[in-house]
Amino acid sequence: MIFIMAWRNIWRNKMRSIVIMLSVSIGLFAGIAVLALYKGMMRSRVRTVIDAEISHIQIHQKEFKKDYDPAYTLQAGDSIQAIIRRMKQVKFVARRSITQGMLNTPTGSAGVQINGIEPDIEYQTSQLREKIIKGEGFHSDKKNEILIGKKLADKMKLKTASKLVLTFTDTAGNIVSAAFRVAGIYQSQNAPLDEVVVYVELRTLSALLLVGNSFHEIAILLKDDDDLLFVQRELEQRFPGYLVESWKQISPETELLVKTVDEYSYIIIIIILFALAFGIVNTMLMAILERTREIGMMVALGTTKSKVFLLVLFETILLTIAGTPLGLLAALVVTGYYHKHGLDLSGMGKDMMASFGFNTIVYPSFPIEKLLAIMLLVAGTAIVASLLPALKALRLEAVKALRR
Amino acid sequence: MNNTVIDAHNISKVYNPETIPVYAVNSVHLHLARGEFAALVGPSGSGKTTLLNLIGGLDKPDVGEIFINGVDITKLSVNQLINFRLHNIGFVFQSFNLIPVLTAKENAEFIMLLQGRRKREREKRLTQLFKQIGLEEKMNTRPAELSGGQQQRIAVARALASKPQFVLADEPTANLDSNSASNLLDIMAKLNAEENMTFLFSTHDPRVIERAARVITLVDGKITVDTAPTGSLHIKHEDAHSEKI
């Protein structure tokens, strides 16, 4: 009976209740839209990190990453690579040689990280081919070609076919300089990396570093993200002498960013619901004030305080929850549309977003995994919002209320 | 077997005790036996509603004791009083005070539901009551669609549904036309006769006073005249002595 009364009571002043329900719908829609946008951005960032920058797992010699000394190559790298290739969870395996050096042109110089790659494999593993915006990339019949990032090209005033000199130290401690011709200019979604990472062919770099057929890094791209932990553990057990790291360990800032944004998104929802709670409290206080006499009569007849409290609580919860399906539906439809077609945020500053490693086209994703938490937050808001009106109702003295 | 339902001893209620004290009820003694049909009369401000509120456990006296079926309700806590009212007292208010979102039947059923009565028992009682008040056709109608007289009959049904020890009615006919008032009084008198239900109602209405078996007159918070159930009259003087005429 109390529940039925609560439901009917919210329709006593239809316009007022509908306004509150719409507020809840819009608030919830806004909150979920923000969550979906954040989720889309974070997904995009993580995908970029995995598919275009780091891959799922990297293997190095344990000492290598301390100061990128080219002497620390992966012994038996070829056989390790062969074993990894046979794992059913693995999609692509790329090997790389890496060293730090200087890029020199007649107009200036810049510190760079030189990645020696096998172009055909790298094109698949890190989508390097798709990133090339000028030039054709590596030619199999040409030597000493280099791919540089757009930002570095702009900075050093380099174009395709421009010549430059790379200077670095080989494994014997000699300073080596080699001339390269720009075979292509790439642009990734991570502008800071574009400024420092250059790509040359693995065989060229290995020869200059005097490492023979050895290399420094194995990058592994998995078929399924969910296999990450399993494959990492498997590799750690198989190759205990090497450093096997996941993208989360290599790029902790990305992991931190995802977690932080996740928490922020909850804070945003809480702020929205907190603001809505004031509207709900106001509406319920008005409803209680209007029904002072009725509540007094109910208490006079023998309605216990707990039942009066429940009546106000149910009314508030129903008023709040009634607007929830519409908000969820609107969020589902809108995020679904943009998930399919993408949301162009380049108006917010393409360069700025790129400098933080974000793609300007975001594909928002409905945060289904947060739905339960959101619903609990909505219910929590309703309960909190009901407390003040319920307290007001409980304080009513039957004899005074009946005089009104 | 003790036949007393209401036994009020020397009860007083004072408003503004520290500034200008107003004695709404002043040293009242009232004794009501089971099955009485009594009217509480007096001019406006004489303390009728306050006395009903005190007897109904809606308010507490500053002095005195009120025994309902042997229980001193002045000693009960707020929650105990709510529970006591629920199980022992039926209320009929001047302005009907039905719950607008409930149908006539649901309004009458309200107290029985609060008491946790079973559905079969509720249905049986409500069918009987709606027949008695002549509103079987209006059971599923909301109060807003009923006339004042019909609403007050529903309020009476609500008060009686749980078969309370007695019914307190505060000016039940005040907002009714003469036909509706007469009809309501017939129903209350019938229920009083059929179910031996005790009624105490405050009123200005001569039609009600005429129908009452006992008339208690209240002036300035004191009972000045009280006709006995037998029809004899007690005139009470200021010094609380009474003489039988």
XYZ file of C-alpha atoms in Angstrom:
649
model
C 0.000 0.000 0.000
C 2.767 2.442 0.942
C 4.529 1.721 -2.361
C 1.318 2.199 -4.350
C 0.651 5.455 -2.522
C 4.193 6.611 -3.259
C 3.800 5.850 -6.963
C 0.429 7.601 -7.168
C 1.679 10.550 -5.127
C 4.371 11.392 -7.654
C 1.641 11.862 -10.276
C -0.387 14.267 -8.150
C 1.504 17.184 -9.646
C 2.358 15.812 -13.069
C 4.174 18.830 -14.451
C 6.443 19.146 -11.429
C 7.275 15.449 -11.428
C 7.900 15.389 -15.182
C 10.292 18.330 -14.888
C 12.270 16.468 -12.226
C 12.221 13.228 -14.217
C 13.478 15.078 -17.284
C 16.213 16.701 -15.198
C 17.305 13.254 -14.048
C 17.162 11.974 -17.644
C 19.212 14.854 -18.995
C 21.675 14.690 -16.111
C 22.114 10.977 -16.534
C 22.442 11.332 -20.288
C 25.080 14.029 -19.849
C 26.974 11.955 -17.305
C 26.923 8.808 -19.420
C 27.824 10.774 -22.547
C 30.906 12.121 -20.768
C 31.761 8.616 -19.578
C 31.292 7.236 -23.087
C 33.480 9.976 -24.534
C 36.206 9.351 -21.965
C 35.968 5.626 -22.564
C 36.260 6.189 -26.304
C 39.263 8.469 -25.858
C 40.992 6.108 -23.468
C 40.302 3.142 -25.713
C 41.704 5.050 -28.644
C 44.786 6.026 -26.634
C 45.348 2.475 -25.408
C 44.855 1.103 -28.917
C 47.380 3.614 -30.236
C 49.840 2.586 -27.548
C 49.359 -1.107 -28.340
C 48.848 -1.084 -32.092
C 51.074 1.784 -33.122
C 53.672 2.392 -30.460
C 54.574 -0.388 -28.055
C 52.648 -3.553 -28.990
C 51.321 -5.768 -26.221
C 54.636 -7.110 -24.974
C 58.282 -6.252 -25.488
C 61.319 -8.348 -24.671
C 64.760 -6.851 -24.016
C 68.043 -7.791 -22.539
C 67.702 -6.990 -18.827
C 70.409 -4.300 -18.873
C 69.430 -2.700 -22.160
C 66.827 -0.241 -20.959
C 69.038 1.211 -18.238
C 70.831 3.487 -20.708
C 70.081 1.969 -24.095
C 73.628 0.651 -24.521
C 73.579 -1.044 -27.947
C 75.917 -3.751 -26.622
C 73.003 -5.361 -24.764
C 71.453 -7.305 -27.596
C 69.112 -10.266 -27.268
C 71.251 -13.400 -27.529
C 69.470 -16.161 -29.378
C 66.923 -13.547 -30.440
C 66.075 -15.462 -33.597
C 65.175 -18.636 -31.757
C 63.148 -16.679 -29.184
C 61.299 -15.003 -32.021
C 60.618 -18.367 -33.630
C 59.198 -19.793 -30.386
C 56.970 -16.751 -29.892
C 55.688 -16.947 -33.464
C 54.420 -20.443 -32.761
C 52.231 -19.283 -29.856
C 48.607 -19.345 -30.927
C 47.786 -16.104 -29.097
C 50.396 -14.128 -31.055
C 49.426 -12.086 -34.091
C 52.682 -10.434 -35.124
C 56.258 -10.440 -33.871
C 58.684 -7.696 -34.860
C 62.350 -7.360 -34.024
C 64.069 -4.044 -33.662
C 67.465 -2.569 -33.014
C 67.458 0.627 -31.049
C 70.047 3.244 -30.300
C 70.237 6.884 -29.351
C 72.018 9.364 -31.608
C 72.084 12.749 -33.260
C 70.398 13.712 -36.472
C 72.389 16.348 -38.347
C 71.459 18.490 -41.299
C 73.232 21.507 -42.753
C 70.877 23.713 -40.742
C 70.981 22.012 -37.357
C 70.894 18.857 -35.278
C 68.517 17.030 -32.970
C 68.696 14.135 -30.549
C 66.796 11.116 -31.832
C 66.005 7.507 -31.030
C 66.948 5.408 -34.021
C 64.799 2.318 -34.495
C 66.115 -0.325 -36.819
C 63.129 -2.191 -38.247
C 62.140 -4.782 -40.808
C 59.688 -2.666 -42.820
C 57.307 -5.395 -43.980
C 56.851 -6.779 -40.452
C 56.817 -3.361 -38.836
C 54.136 -2.137 -41.200
C 51.894 -4.860 -39.778
C 52.988 -4.635 -36.171
C 52.935 -0.884 -35.580
C 50.879 0.324 -38.545
C 53.865 2.366 -39.708
C 52.748 2.218 -43.300
C 49.443 3.968 -42.479
C 51.293 6.715 -40.676
C 53.376 7.760 -43.692
C 51.950 11.023 -44.997
C 54.698 11.908 -47.489
C 56.962 9.696 -49.557
C 56.707 6.007 -50.335
C 58.528 4.543 -47.393
C 61.362 2.055 -47.623
C 62.381 0.647 -51.003
C 63.770 -2.854 -50.936
C 66.329 -1.983 -53.566
C 67.669 1.110 -51.845
C 69.970 1.429 -48.873
C 70.272 4.001 -46.097
C 66.730 5.213 -46.191
C 65.083 6.814 -43.189
C 61.544 7.622 -42.037
C 61.178 10.693 -39.882
C 58.243 12.184 -38.032
C 56.436 15.247 -39.339
C 57.257 17.294 -36.313
C 60.958 16.534 -36.650
C 60.778 17.210 -40.394
C 59.194 20.595 -39.771
C 61.717 21.399 -37.089
C 64.727 20.389 -39.182
C 63.177 21.652 -42.441
C 63.483 18.231 -44.045
C 61.469 16.938 -46.976
C 61.276 13.603 -48.710
C 64.564 12.785 -50.471
C 66.404 15.243 -48.199
C 69.760 14.027 -46.953
C 70.757 13.890 -43.329
C 73.440 12.344 -41.176
C 72.886 10.128 -38.153
C 75.658 9.984 -35.571
C 75.763 7.438 -32.765
C 78.085 5.100 -30.893
C 78.576 1.501 -32.000
C 79.076 -1.480 -29.690
C 82.824 -1.036 -29.862
C 82.529 2.497 -28.533
C 83.319 4.193 -31.832
C 81.378 7.160 -33.033
C 79.672 6.273 -36.255
C 78.152 8.660 -38.745
C 76.071 7.590 -41.700
C 74.209 9.501 -44.345
C 70.537 8.699 -44.962
C 67.932 9.924 -47.397
C 64.408 10.661 -46.237
C 62.185 7.975 -47.761
C 59.071 9.164 -46.017
C 57.591 11.424 -43.396
C 55.173 9.875 -40.959
C 52.671 11.346 -38.591
C 51.368 9.345 -35.669
C 48.828 10.340 -33.017
C 51.640 11.021 -30.618
C 53.408 14.219 -31.616
C 56.162 14.033 -28.974
C 57.236 10.635 -30.342
C 57.150 11.960 -33.903
C 59.782 14.481 -32.907
C 62.305 11.955 -31.593
C 61.770 8.542 -33.209
C 63.245 7.836 -36.633
C 63.154 4.517 -38.488
C 65.903 2.926 -40.535
C 66.203 -0.613 -41.817
C 67.299 -3.176 -39.242
C 70.078 -4.612 -41.376
C 71.545 -1.139 -41.958
C 71.516 -0.205 -38.290
C 72.768 -3.615 -37.128
C 75.689 -3.354 -39.520
C 76.563 0.143 -38.303
C 76.250 -0.912 -34.651
C 78.400 -3.978 -35.294
C 75.822 -6.334 -33.779
C 75.640 -8.678 -36.729
C 72.326 -10.509 -36.804
C 71.536 -9.578 -33.228
C 68.937 -7.014 -32.229
C 67.636 -5.309 -29.079
C 63.929 -5.669 -28.968
C 61.155 -8.117 -29.754
C 57.704 -6.531 -29.995
C 54.727 -8.867 -29.776
C 51.209 -8.024 -30.908
C 48.543 -10.387 -29.612
C 45.300 -11.401 -31.246
C 43.340 -10.664 -28.100
C 44.038 -8.099 -25.364
C 42.712 -10.495 -22.757
C 45.619 -12.883 -23.369
C 48.160 -10.315 -22.251
C 48.716 -11.563 -18.726
C 48.798 -15.199 -19.736
C 51.298 -14.695 -22.572
C 53.479 -12.424 -20.445
C 53.650 -15.037 -17.674
C 54.351 -17.762 -20.210
C 57.226 -15.778 -21.712
C 58.641 -14.857 -18.317
C 58.757 -18.538 -17.434
C 60.289 -19.544 -20.740
C 62.845 -16.746 -20.907
C 63.749 -15.936 -17.329
C 66.972 -14.202 -18.332
C 65.170 -11.479 -20.288
C 63.022 -8.537 -19.437
C 59.461 -9.323 -20.501
C 57.240 -6.271 -20.106
C 53.649 -5.523 -20.994
C 52.562 -2.184 -22.432
C 51.253 -1.291 -18.983
C 54.737 -1.582 -17.542
C 56.424 0.137 -20.452
C 53.914 2.972 -20.539
C 52.680 3.309 -16.945
C 51.505 6.835 -17.713
C 48.912 5.381 -20.099
C 47.704 2.942 -17.466
C 47.634 5.758 -14.916
C 45.759 7.994 -17.346
C 43.108 5.331 -17.931
C 42.644 4.770 -14.212
C 42.607 8.477 -13.412
C 40.092 9.274 -16.124
C 38.003 6.362 -14.888
C 37.900 7.903 -11.429
C 37.279 11.393 -12.812
C 34.327 10.107 -14.778
C 32.737 8.857 -11.556
C 33.410 12.224 -9.950
C 31.646 13.939 -12.862
C 28.635 11.644 -12.459
C 28.571 12.295 -8.719
C 28.707 16.073 -9.278
C 25.830 15.881 -11.777
C 23.764 13.729 -9.427
C 24.625 15.990 -6.494
C 23.273 18.976 -8.421
C 20.168 16.991 -9.345
C 19.668 16.010 -5.721
C 18.951 19.647 -4.826
C 16.131 19.754 -7.358
C 14.738 16.487 -6.030
C 14.984 17.667 -2.410
C 13.187 20.902 -3.318
C 10.406 19.045 -5.101
C 9.933 16.595 -2.262
C 9.949 19.354 0.365
C 7.218 21.126 -1.576
C 5.272 17.882 -1.794
C 5.576 17.313 1.960
C 4.559 20.901 2.696
C 1.487 20.556 0.503
C 0.525 17.313 2.222
C 1.190 18.332 5.825
C -2.437 17.778 6.813
C -2.625 14.449 5.008
C 0.537 13.155 6.660
C -0.724 14.405 10.033
C -3.947 12.499 9.444
C -2.035 9.349 8.528
C -0.003 9.589 11.748
C -3.206 10.256 13.719
C -4.734 7.088 12.290
C -1.750 5.061 13.392
C 0.786 5.181 10.568
C 4.157 4.554 12.163
C 7.071 6.865 11.594
C 8.930 4.152 9.727
C 6.045 3.896 7.262
C 5.948 7.671 6.784
C 9.696 7.551 6.174
C 9.247 4.707 3.692
C 6.525 6.636 1.878
C 8.808 9.649 1.376
C 11.753 7.395 0.513
C 9.775 5.425 -2.088
C 8.387 8.620 -3.576
C 11.850 10.109 -3.928
C 13.340 6.928 -5.335
C 10.490 6.497 -7.813
C 10.696 10.141 -8.844
C 14.430 9.763 -9.435
C 14.373 6.354 -11.035
C 11.433 7.162 -13.315
C 13.689 9.498 -15.289
C 16.497 6.966 -15.506
C 15.302 4.770 -18.424
C 14.876 7.792 -20.688
C 18.351 9.082 -19.799
C 19.872 5.650 -20.397
C 18.036 5.224 -23.687
C 19.099 8.654 -24.937
C 22.697 7.907 -23.922
C 22.553 4.495 -25.618
C 21.211 5.939 -28.873
C 23.543 8.946 -29.030
C 26.692 7.088 -27.997
C 25.717 4.247 -30.338
C 25.492 6.691 -33.244
C 28.836 8.316 -32.541
C 30.420 4.965 -31.781
C 29.603 4.017 -35.354
C 30.333 7.326 -37.076
C 32.953 8.845 -34.800
C 32.929 12.235 -33.139
C 35.306 14.800 -34.639
C 36.936 16.768 -31.844
C 39.479 18.504 -34.056
C 37.714 21.763 -33.253
C 39.100 21.422 -29.744
C 42.651 21.664 -31.128
C 44.110 18.945 -33.261
C 47.709 19.742 -32.337
C 46.940 19.921 -28.658
C 45.219 16.528 -28.695
C 48.032 15.021 -30.752
C 50.594 16.391 -28.309
C 48.906 14.272 -25.644
C 48.763 11.254 -27.924
C 45.047 11.409 -28.690
C 43.270 10.929 -31.970
C 40.898 13.762 -32.840
C 38.229 11.356 -34.057
C 36.785 9.746 -30.951
C 34.463 6.759 -30.966
C 32.468 7.036 -27.728
C 31.588 3.733 -26.165
C 28.584 3.141 -23.889
C 30.062 2.330 -20.466
C 28.067 -0.861 -19.947
C 30.500 -2.052 -17.279
C 29.713 1.053 -15.214
C 25.951 0.731 -15.559
C 25.491 -1.026 -12.227
C 27.641 1.557 -10.447
C 25.711 4.370 -12.131
C 22.395 2.842 -11.087
C 23.674 2.469 -7.532
C 24.772 6.115 -7.577
C 21.333 7.167 -8.832
C 19.651 5.102 -6.111
C 22.092 6.536 -3.558
C 21.237 10.045 -4.716
C 17.540 9.308 -4.320
C 18.086 7.965 -0.807
C 20.225 10.942 0.216
C 17.743 13.354 -1.391
C 14.885 11.738 0.505
C 16.467 12.223 3.923
C 15.651 15.902 4.419
C 12.023 15.664 3.221
C 11.579 12.457 5.227
C 12.965 14.169 8.316
C 10.540 17.036 7.721
C 7.652 14.573 7.461
C 8.758 12.705 10.576
C 8.889 15.909 12.591
C 5.246 16.668 11.863
C 3.051 16.437 14.948
C -0.312 14.985 14.061
C -2.273 17.439 16.155
C -0.518 20.487 14.662
C -0.559 19.111 11.115
C -4.312 18.479 11.335
C -4.935 22.116 12.249
C -3.452 23.297 8.919
C -16.776 -7.229 33.179
C -15.562 -3.604 33.127
C -17.766 -1.647 30.734
C -15.685 1.537 30.784
C -14.033 2.612 27.578
C -12.887 6.163 28.362
C -12.017 7.313 31.844
C -10.450 10.782 32.040
C -9.435 12.055 35.491
C -9.000 15.738 36.150
C -7.341 16.501 32.834
C -6.127 19.968 31.931
C -4.404 21.394 28.902
C -2.864 24.837 29.136
C -1.507 26.858 26.236
C 1.079 29.622 26.818
C 1.644 28.501 30.431
C 4.499 30.981 30.933
C 2.917 34.085 29.379
C -0.851 34.352 29.332
C -2.123 30.880 30.283
C -5.141 29.712 28.329
C -6.948 26.704 29.767
C -8.208 24.859 26.691
C -9.317 22.003 28.930
C -9.657 22.659 32.628
C -9.959 19.887 35.244
C -12.234 17.710 33.160
C -13.546 14.371 34.388
C -15.145 12.237 31.719
C -16.376 8.676 31.813
C -17.733 6.891 28.746
C -19.126 3.362 28.779
C -19.131 0.911 25.920
C -21.805 1.542 23.318
C -22.454 5.163 24.264
C -23.412 7.642 21.556
C -22.282 10.939 23.030
C -22.048 14.476 21.725
C -19.572 17.025 22.981
C -21.064 20.469 22.498
C -20.102 23.993 23.290
C -19.261 27.293 21.662
C -16.205 27.774 19.458
C -13.038 27.830 21.533
C -14.653 25.930 24.376
C -12.063 23.167 24.097
C -14.032 20.439 22.306
C -11.340 19.600 19.729
C -8.585 19.787 22.367
C -10.490 17.381 24.581
C -11.009 15.002 21.666
C -7.307 15.241 20.798
C -6.384 14.417 24.395
C -8.742 11.462 24.582
C -7.576 10.309 21.140
C -3.939 10.364 22.213
C -3.043 12.987 19.632
C -2.001 15.387 22.365
C -0.974 14.991 25.988
C -2.614 16.730 28.928
C -0.511 18.889 31.225
C -2.340 17.451 34.213
C -4.427 14.354 34.741
C -4.745 10.810 33.498
C -6.671 9.285 30.647
C -7.487 5.604 30.781
C -8.631 3.908 27.615
C -9.753 0.376 28.333
C -7.676 0.524 31.487
C -4.493 1.783 29.791
C -3.190 5.173 30.940
C -2.362 6.712 27.548
C -0.688 9.750 29.130
C 2.174 7.431 30.110
C 2.724 6.095 26.603
C 5.612 7.217 24.377
C 4.977 8.764 20.952
C 5.490 5.444 19.161
C 3.399 3.539 21.699
C 0.637 6.097 21.242
C 0.716 5.660 17.451
C 0.360 1.922 17.919
C -2.356 2.405 20.530
C -4.370 4.683 18.254
C -3.998 2.229 15.402
C -5.536 -0.624 17.361
C -8.027 1.149 19.617
C -9.335 4.424 18.230
C -11.225 5.372 15.095
C -11.103 8.967 13.909
C -13.532 10.927 11.785
C -12.420 14.438 10.921
C -14.411 17.501 10.021
C -12.886 17.837 6.562
C -13.028 14.095 5.744
C -9.251 13.808 5.326
C -9.335 10.934 2.912
C -6.148 10.111 1.052
C -6.794 11.484 -2.434
C -4.594 8.980 -4.272
C -6.450 5.994 -2.830
C -9.862 4.731 -3.885
C -12.787 4.678 -1.453
C -12.109 1.024 -0.704
C -8.371 1.563 -0.261
C -9.041 4.467 2.097
C -11.331 2.341 4.225
C -8.828 -0.522 4.055
C -5.888 1.692 5.056
C -5.989 1.067 8.806
C -6.609 -2.661 8.408
C -3.529 -2.822 6.185
C -1.487 -0.947 8.770
C -2.702 -3.476 11.314
C -1.583 -6.310 9.065
C -5.035 -7.885 8.710
C -5.375 -10.687 6.165
C -6.884 -10.021 2.772
C -9.896 -12.279 3.292
C -10.724 -10.571 6.576
C -10.325 -7.144 4.980
C -12.515 -8.004 2.031
C -15.257 -9.384 4.265
C -15.260 -6.400 6.574
C -15.149 -3.833 3.760
C -17.974 -5.499 1.861
C -20.074 -5.409 5.017
C -19.167 -1.780 5.800
C -19.748 -0.455 2.296
C -23.122 -2.126 2.344
C -23.886 -0.489 5.679
C -22.900 2.957 4.412
C -24.636 2.354 1.089
C -21.636 2.963 -1.147
C -20.976 -0.474 -2.634
C -20.985 1.057 -6.108
C -18.335 3.610 -5.206
C -15.695 1.299 -3.791
C -13.244 1.922 -6.618
C -13.886 5.636 -6.890
C -11.362 8.204 -5.800
C -12.440 10.775 -3.153
C -12.321 13.681 -5.614
C -15.167 12.075 -7.549
C -17.369 11.679 -4.461
C -19.667 14.208 -2.793
C -18.864 15.573 0.676
C -21.452 13.308 2.263
C -20.087 10.250 0.472
C -16.549 11.150 1.486
C -17.569 11.476 5.113
C -19.298 8.088 4.948
C -16.052 6.607 3.628
C -14.240 8.306 6.520
C -16.678 6.653 8.930
C -16.107 3.308 7.227
C -12.355 3.844 7.589
C -12.779 4.638 11.284
C -14.869 1.545 11.862
C -13.120 -0.911 9.565
C -10.769 -2.197 12.214
C -13.503 -2.339 14.879
C -11.838 0.111 17.287
C -12.738 0.496 20.965
C -14.420 3.812 20.172
C -14.748 6.424 17.475
C -13.883 10.082 17.933
C -15.528 12.369 15.425
C -14.626 16.040 15.306
C -17.602 17.941 13.910
C -18.393 15.206 11.377
C -21.385 16.995 9.869
C -19.916 20.507 9.763
C -19.194 20.407 6.042
C -22.285 18.485 5.005
C -25.688 19.551 3.752
C -28.680 18.553 5.878
C -29.513 15.444 3.850
C -25.944 14.168 3.951
C -25.670 14.997 7.646
C -28.879 13.177 8.429
C -27.771 10.213 6.359
C -24.409 10.103 8.119
C -26.045 10.250 11.537
C -28.329 7.388 10.559
C -25.311 5.327 9.597
C -23.396 6.165 12.763
C -26.440 5.440 14.928
C -26.996 2.164 13.066
C -23.379 1.104 13.555
C -23.603 2.134 17.180
C -26.632 -0.046 17.599
C -25.484 -2.994 15.496
C -21.856 -3.186 16.607
C -22.204 -1.620 20.046
C -19.521 0.833 18.944
C -18.847 3.794 21.253
C -19.074 7.209 19.599
C -17.945 10.553 20.943
C -18.299 13.483 18.612
C -17.845 17.186 18.968
C -20.495 19.256 17.260
C -22.392 22.503 16.943
C -25.038 20.853 14.872
C -28.458 20.679 16.573
C -29.336 17.665 14.379
C -26.450 15.757 15.884
C -27.216 16.908 19.401
C -30.803 15.806 18.915
C -29.700 12.294 17.951
C -27.131 11.911 20.747
C -27.991 9.727 23.694
C -25.737 11.826 25.874
C -24.770 15.456 25.510
C -21.703 16.859 27.240
C -21.476 20.633 27.235
C -18.103 22.258 27.454
C -17.638 25.942 28.267
C -14.198 27.521 28.664
C -12.596 24.127 28.939
C -14.915 22.857 31.664
C -17.812 20.454 31.458
C -20.836 22.435 32.525
C -23.633 20.067 31.612
C -23.562 16.307 31.135
C -26.760 14.372 30.442
C -26.544 10.874 31.816
C -26.963 7.863 29.512
C -30.346 7.358 31.084
C -31.421 10.809 30.025
C -30.963 12.473 33.447
C -29.084 15.752 33.528
C -26.074 16.754 35.596
C -25.353 20.473 35.859
C -21.814 21.056 36.934
C -20.870 24.183 38.839
C -17.558 26.014 38.838
C -16.530 24.244 42.022
C -16.908 20.889 40.275
C -19.804 19.791 42.482
C -22.723 18.418 40.602
C -26.350 18.167 41.393
C -28.816 15.779 39.865
C -32.018 17.257 38.467
